[in-house]
């Protein structure tokens, strides 16, 4: 008998097109409805059919939000899955499935519990139902709420007709009964506590958190060119366009996407573009225009490994330097990197106020791991979302680029007021007309690149410290590694280790320096050189003593962070 | 304070906007006059007009006319103008640039703007040469012309913007020569009034770098189409293929839905986007649905 307690990691693997996503959908929905905390994340190959895709689902009695390497239960839908995840298997791993899907070499090494998924699916009428049967099986192991499974199937397959719905429910039921039986006969035992509060919570993915955050921030225009892994945000916005009465346009290239969004902001819209590193590279010309013209823009950049096409469907935090330095000439920008769904929601909403106020590019850095992750969380509080509008009326005498102390000039939009608004990508005078005058050039450069940047810098929020201010070790993360680091530190259980997380990445408030004083600094980041560690040195003069880096296109697991930190502090 | 009206309203009053950077005798002066007359005769106010330009001599127009303006990047005027119009459909939006701006660097945007059909007017100052960078060949330079960067003579087939636009079923396609003032004003007025993307190729000499296509050359090598029905696409295409003399006038008019009419943003709410607020009730509803 194999027993799992409190926190179970389930991995399902199969070919693209075999319905792994459907299983993931049913499981997370039904288990969350049953009162379990759930977390899900997928990894997939850059192909539409075939290959091997897997999804990890954690089911727990407490809140879980990070990827673990460990696999407790593995459900393979085809040969090759075990080899693909072989470094994640242990003697305790239970493989639930059919013998033909387990490679010869693993037969003696894993804990195989044979379940006749194909036979059960065929009894329902078609092999196609194998994924629904498997989903039912897992829910059965948890004695989950079968009503929730039915509900999900009705929602998901409702449009395909009553027959498809009923067949899927029947298939799931067969799996469910088998799952319950496996527990009753003592083959597998799962003991995970339920938390009634979970039922009232929401399930939200990184993609959705950014998308709905943008809508809460008043986004009413989005232009994009599809690129993995950023496309989900654009798809989300397009699906909501009618309901919210917004403009979402798929354009000819990334160059057009950002320029169109700049035009929309010039006319007063709240516009966003969503892209990935390669697309952003094409946008850097227009980014520079935004800098010179002081045209607000919000950019969501979902990172994937580069250079060039890199690994299109995998993850890395490798584009920090790109967004820090993109564009020619000096101009300020704001870089945000949410680590949790809550941060993604509130920060994306706030990005529009920041762009409007400071008239600079605001870049939201996520990555493939983050956008494809989801878990249950309490519903965000809309009372915390502010809508701040900084548009002024163009009255006679209006000067778009008025020289001001804090570097922020009043921004009017065409059609509001009787005077005109002139914006310019050339160096300009206060009215917006071209100038080549030396003194004025100097003043305008200082206004944008020094005074405005300083205003932003001193108003930048401080990072979040978890743990004691007097700890000996300070573990630093930014963006999507938040939860893996958090859980690893928790597991470490040492009160001399504190954790500092940055979701506001640039520019850094000078006061941030105090968190580092007298500490051994360990930076954890998902790239090959430690781009954020370098930024800390450059911005704050902070010395980073240890860099914990991962750059194989995969996210950090809790175990990997734990092992690395243990190596440093012991 | 009472702001001026009519033609006078469009004369710039800003401190450096009288420092015009065009060469004496440049065709751009004529186009400026034509545009001011067209805007004034349409009864528009400067605050209702937005001129979005790219880079190049033609693209300096926003500084020499009193209207909302955005002097942007080489080749990017069209997507920016599309964004401006989409965000604020009440504005009269004009994208302006030269032949290099619109046909070379911005060629892809022109093609897709025709497909998208925003209600903007695209004015191309076509002098068949690069002026600001001092005389290199442009996409419309004639075969055989020798330039500093094509010393052997241009051998690339010149771009035919009119034929291209008609082939792509553009909404409004016209060509004029700025030496004909009244006719040009009328064409540009019609282009602005046209609902949908209006493309006007405006021939004009570059007195400094193009010694072939002079004022006299354009007069000799162009003619006005008097007997042409612009709703006849085939006839329009045939005319577009004529090379010498070049036909002038409105080649093709094709009424079709605009980008702004097609997006859901204005179906219920007609206000420009800057007047709108986040729909937090719908965000709340989204979260409510995510609970189930």
Coordinates of N, CA, C and O in Angstrom, one line a residue, chain A residues 127-200:
Chain A
X127 N -12.4 5.1 -27.2 CA -11.1 5.3 -26.6 C -10.9 6.8 -26.2 O -10.1 7.2 -25.4
X128 N -11.7 7.7 -26.9 CA -11.6 9.1 -26.7 C -11.8 9.6 -25.3 O -11.4 10.6 -24.8
X129 N -12.6 8.7 -24.6 CA -13.0 9.1 -23.2 C -11.9 8.8 -22.2 O -12.1 9.0 -21.0
X130 N -10.7 8.4 -22.6 CA -9.7 7.9 -21.7 C -9.3 9.0 -20.7 O -9.1 8.8 -19.5
X131 N -9.2 10.3 -21.2 CA -8.8 11.4 -20.3 C -9.9 11.7 -19.3 O -9.5 11.9 -18.1
X132 N -11.1 11.6 -19.6 CA -12.2 11.9 -18.7 C -12.2 10.8 -17.6 O -12.4 11.0 -16.4
X133 N -12.0 9.5 -18.1 CA -11.9 8.4 -17.1 C -10.8 8.6 -16.1 O -10.9 8.4 -14.9
X134 N -9.6 9.0 -16.6 CA -8.5 9.3 -15.8 C -8.7 10.4 -14.8 O -8.4 10.3 -13.6
X135 N -9.4 11.4 -15.2 CA -9.7 12.5 -14.3 C -10.7 12.0 -13.2 O -10.4 12.3 -12.0
X136 N -11.7 11.2 -13.6 CA -12.6 10.7 -12.6 C -11.8 9.8 -11.6 O -12.1 9.9 -10.4
X137 N -10.9 9.1 -12.1 CA -10.1 8.2 -11.2 C -9.4 8.9 -10.1 O -9.4 8.6 -9.0
X138 N -8.7 10.0 -10.5 CA -8.0 10.8 -9.5 C -8.9 11.5 -8.5 O -8.7 11.4 -7.3
X139 N -10.0 12.0 -9.0 CA -11.0 12.6 -8.1 C -11.5 11.6 -7.1 O -11.7 11.8 -5.9
X140 N -11.7 10.3 -7.6 CA -12.1 9.2 -6.8 C -11.1 8.9 -5.7 O -11.5 8.6 -4.5
X141 N -9.8 9.0 -6.0 CA -8.8 8.7 -4.9 C -9.0 9.7 -3.7 O -8.6 9.4 -2.6
X142 N -9.5 10.9 -4.1 CA -9.6 11.9 -3.0 C -11.1 11.9 -2.4 O -11.4 12.8 -1.6
X143 N -11.9 11.0 -2.9 CA -13.3 11.0 -2.5 C -13.9 12.4 -2.8 O -14.6 12.9 -2.0
X144 N -13.5 13.0 -3.9 CA -13.9 14.3 -4.2 C -15.4 14.4 -4.6 O -16.1 13.4 -4.7
X145 N -15.9 15.6 -4.8 CA -17.3 15.8 -5.1 C -17.6 15.5 -6.6 O -17.2 16.3 -7.4
X146 N -18.2 14.4 -6.8 CA -18.5 14.0 -8.2 C -19.4 15.0 -8.9 O -19.3 15.2 -10.1
X147 N -20.3 15.6 -8.1 CA -21.2 16.6 -8.7 C -20.4 17.7 -9.4 O -20.8 18.2 -10.5
X148 N -19.2 18.1 -8.8 CA -18.4 19.1 -9.4 C -17.8 18.7 -10.8 O -17.7 19.4 -11.7
X149 N -17.5 17.4 -10.8 CA -17.0 16.8 -12.1 C -18.1 16.9 -13.2 O -17.8 17.4 -14.3
X150 N -19.3 16.5 -12.8 CA -20.4 16.6 -13.8 C -20.6 18.0 -14.2 O -20.8 18.3 -15.4
X151 N -20.6 18.9 -13.3 CA -20.8 20.4 -13.6 C -19.8 20.9 -14.6 O -20.1 21.6 -15.5
X152 N -18.5 20.5 -14.3 CA -17.4 20.9 -15.2 C -17.6 20.4 -16.6 O -17.5 21.1 -17.6
X153 N -18.0 19.1 -16.7 CA -18.2 18.5 -18.0 C -19.3 19.1 -18.8 O -19.3 19.4 -20.0
X154 N -20.4 19.5 -18.0 CA -21.5 20.1 -18.7 C -21.1 21.5 -19.3 O -21.5 21.9 -20.4
X155 N -20.3 22.2 -18.5 CA -19.9 23.5 -18.9 C -18.9 23.4 -20.1 O -19.1 24.1 -21.1
X156 N -18.0 22.5 -20.0 CA -16.9 22.4 -21.0 C -17.5 21.8 -22.3 O -17.1 22.2 -23.4
X157 N -18.3 20.7 -22.2 CA -18.8 20.0 -23.4 C -20.2 20.3 -23.8 O -20.7 19.8 -24.8
X158 N -20.8 21.2 -23.1 CA -22.3 21.5 -23.3 C -22.6 21.9 -24.7 O -23.6 21.4 -25.3
X159 N -21.7 22.6 -25.4 CA -22.0 23.0 -26.7 C -21.9 21.9 -27.7 O -22.3 22.0 -28.9
X160 N -21.3 20.7 -27.3 CA -21.2 19.6 -28.2 C -22.3 18.7 -28.2 O -22.3 17.6 -28.8
X161 N -23.3 19.0 -27.4 CA -24.5 18.2 -27.3 C -24.6 17.3 -26.1 O -23.6 16.9 -25.5
X162 N -25.9 16.9 -25.9 CA -26.2 16.0 -24.7 C -25.5 14.7 -24.7 O -25.0 14.3 -23.7
X163 N -25.3 14.1 -25.9 CA -24.7 12.8 -25.9 C -23.2 12.8 -25.5 O -22.8 12.0 -24.7
X164 N -22.5 13.9 -26.0 CA -21.1 14.0 -25.6 C -21.0 14.2 -24.1 O -20.2 13.6 -23.4
X165 N -21.9 15.1 -23.6 CA -21.9 15.4 -22.1 C -22.1 14.1 -21.3 O -21.3 13.7 -20.4
X166 N -23.1 13.3 -21.7 CA -23.5 12.1 -20.9 C -22.4 11.1 -21.0 O -22.1 10.4 -20.0
X167 N -21.8 10.9 -22.2 CA -20.8 9.9 -22.4 C -19.5 10.3 -21.5 O -18.9 9.4 -20.9
X168 N -19.2 11.5 -21.5 CA -18.1 12.0 -20.7 C -18.4 11.8 -19.2 O -17.5 11.4 -18.4
X169 N -19.6 12.1 -18.8 CA -19.9 11.9 -17.4 C -19.9 10.4 -17.0 O -19.3 10.0 -16.0
X170 N -20.3 9.6 -17.9 CA -20.3 8.1 -17.7 C -18.9 7.6 -17.6 O -18.5 6.8 -16.7
X171 N -18.0 8.1 -18.5 CA -16.6 7.8 -18.4 C -15.9 8.2 -17.1 O -15.2 7.4 -16.5
X172 N -16.3 9.4 -16.7 CA -15.7 9.9 -15.5 C -16.1 9.1 -14.3 O -15.4 8.8 -13.4
X173 N -17.4 8.7 -14.3 CA -18.0 8.0 -13.2 C -17.3 6.6 -13.1 O -17.0 6.2 -12.0
X174 N -17.0 6.0 -14.2 CA -16.3 4.7 -14.2 C -14.9 4.8 -13.6 O -14.5 4.0 -12.7
X175 N -14.3 5.9 -13.9 CA -12.9 6.2 -13.3 C -13.1 6.5 -11.9 O -12.3 6.0 -11.0
X176 N -14.1 7.3 -11.5 CA -14.3 7.7 -10.1 C -14.5 6.4 -9.2 O -13.8 6.3 -8.2
X177 N -15.3 5.5 -9.7 CA -15.6 4.3 -8.9 C -14.4 3.5 -8.7 O -14.2 2.9 -7.6
X178 N -13.6 3.4 -9.8 CA -12.3 2.7 -9.7 C -11.4 3.3 -8.7 O -10.8 2.6 -7.9
X179 N -11.3 4.6 -8.6 CA -10.5 5.4 -7.7 C -10.9 5.1 -6.3 O -10.1 4.8 -5.4
X180 N -12.2 5.1 -6.0 CA -12.7 4.9 -4.7 C -12.4 3.4 -4.3 O -11.9 3.2 -3.2
X181 N -12.5 2.5 -5.3 CA -12.2 1.1 -5.0 C -10.7 0.9 -4.6 O -10.4 0.1 -3.7
X182 N -9.8 1.6 -5.4 CA -8.4 1.4 -5.1 C -8.1 1.8 -3.6 O -7.3 1.2 -3.0
X183 N -8.8 2.8 -3.1 CA -8.6 3.2 -1.7 C -9.2 2.2 -0.8 O -8.6 1.8 0.2
X184 N -10.4 1.8 -1.1 CA -11.1 0.8 -0.2 C -10.4 -0.5 -0.1 O -10.3 -1.0 1.0
X185 N -9.8 -0.9 -1.2 CA -9.1 -2.2 -1.1 C -7.7 -2.0 -0.6 O -6.9 -3.0 -0.5
X186 N -7.3 -0.8 -0.3 CA -6.0 -0.5 0.3 C -4.8 -0.4 -0.6 O -3.7 -0.5 -0.1
X187 N -5.0 -0.3 -1.9 CA -3.9 -0.2 -2.8 C -3.2 1.2 -2.6 O -2.0 1.3 -2.6
X188 N -4.0 2.2 -2.6 CA -3.5 3.6 -2.4 C -4.3 4.2 -1.3 O -5.5 4.0 -1.2
X189 N -3.6 5.0 -0.4 CA -4.4 5.8 0.6 C -4.0 7.2 0.5 O -2.8 7.5 0.5
X190 N -5.0 8.1 0.4 CA -4.7 9.5 0.3 C -5.4 10.2 1.4 O -6.6 10.0 1.7
X191 N -4.6 10.9 2.2 CA -5.2 11.6 3.4 C -4.8 13.1 3.3 O -3.7 13.5 3.6
X192 N -5.7 13.9 2.8 CA -5.5 15.3 2.6 C -6.7 16.0 3.3 O -7.8 15.7 2.9
X193 N -6.4 16.9 4.2 CA -7.4 17.6 4.9 C -8.1 18.6 4.0 O -7.5 19.2 3.1
X194 N -9.4 18.8 4.2 CA -10.2 19.8 3.4 C -10.3 21.1 4.2 O -10.3 21.1 5.4
X195 N -10.4 22.2 3.4 CA -10.6 23.5 4.0 C -11.8 24.1 3.4 O -11.8 24.4 2.2
X196 N -12.8 24.3 4.2 CA -14.1 24.8 3.7 C -14.0 26.1 3.0 O -14.7 26.4 2.0
X197 N -13.0 26.9 3.4 CA -12.9 28.3 2.8 C -12.5 28.2 1.3 O -12.8 29.1 0.6
X198 N -11.8 27.1 1.0 CA -11.3 27.0 -0.4 C -12.5 27.1 -1.4 O -12.4 27.6 -2.5
X199 N -13.6 26.5 -1.0 CA -14.8 26.4 -1.9 C -15.2 27.8 -2.4 O -15.6 28.0 -3.5
X200 N -15.0 28.8 -1.5 CA -15.4 30.2 -1.8 C -14.3 31.0 -2.6 O -14.6 32.1 -3.1

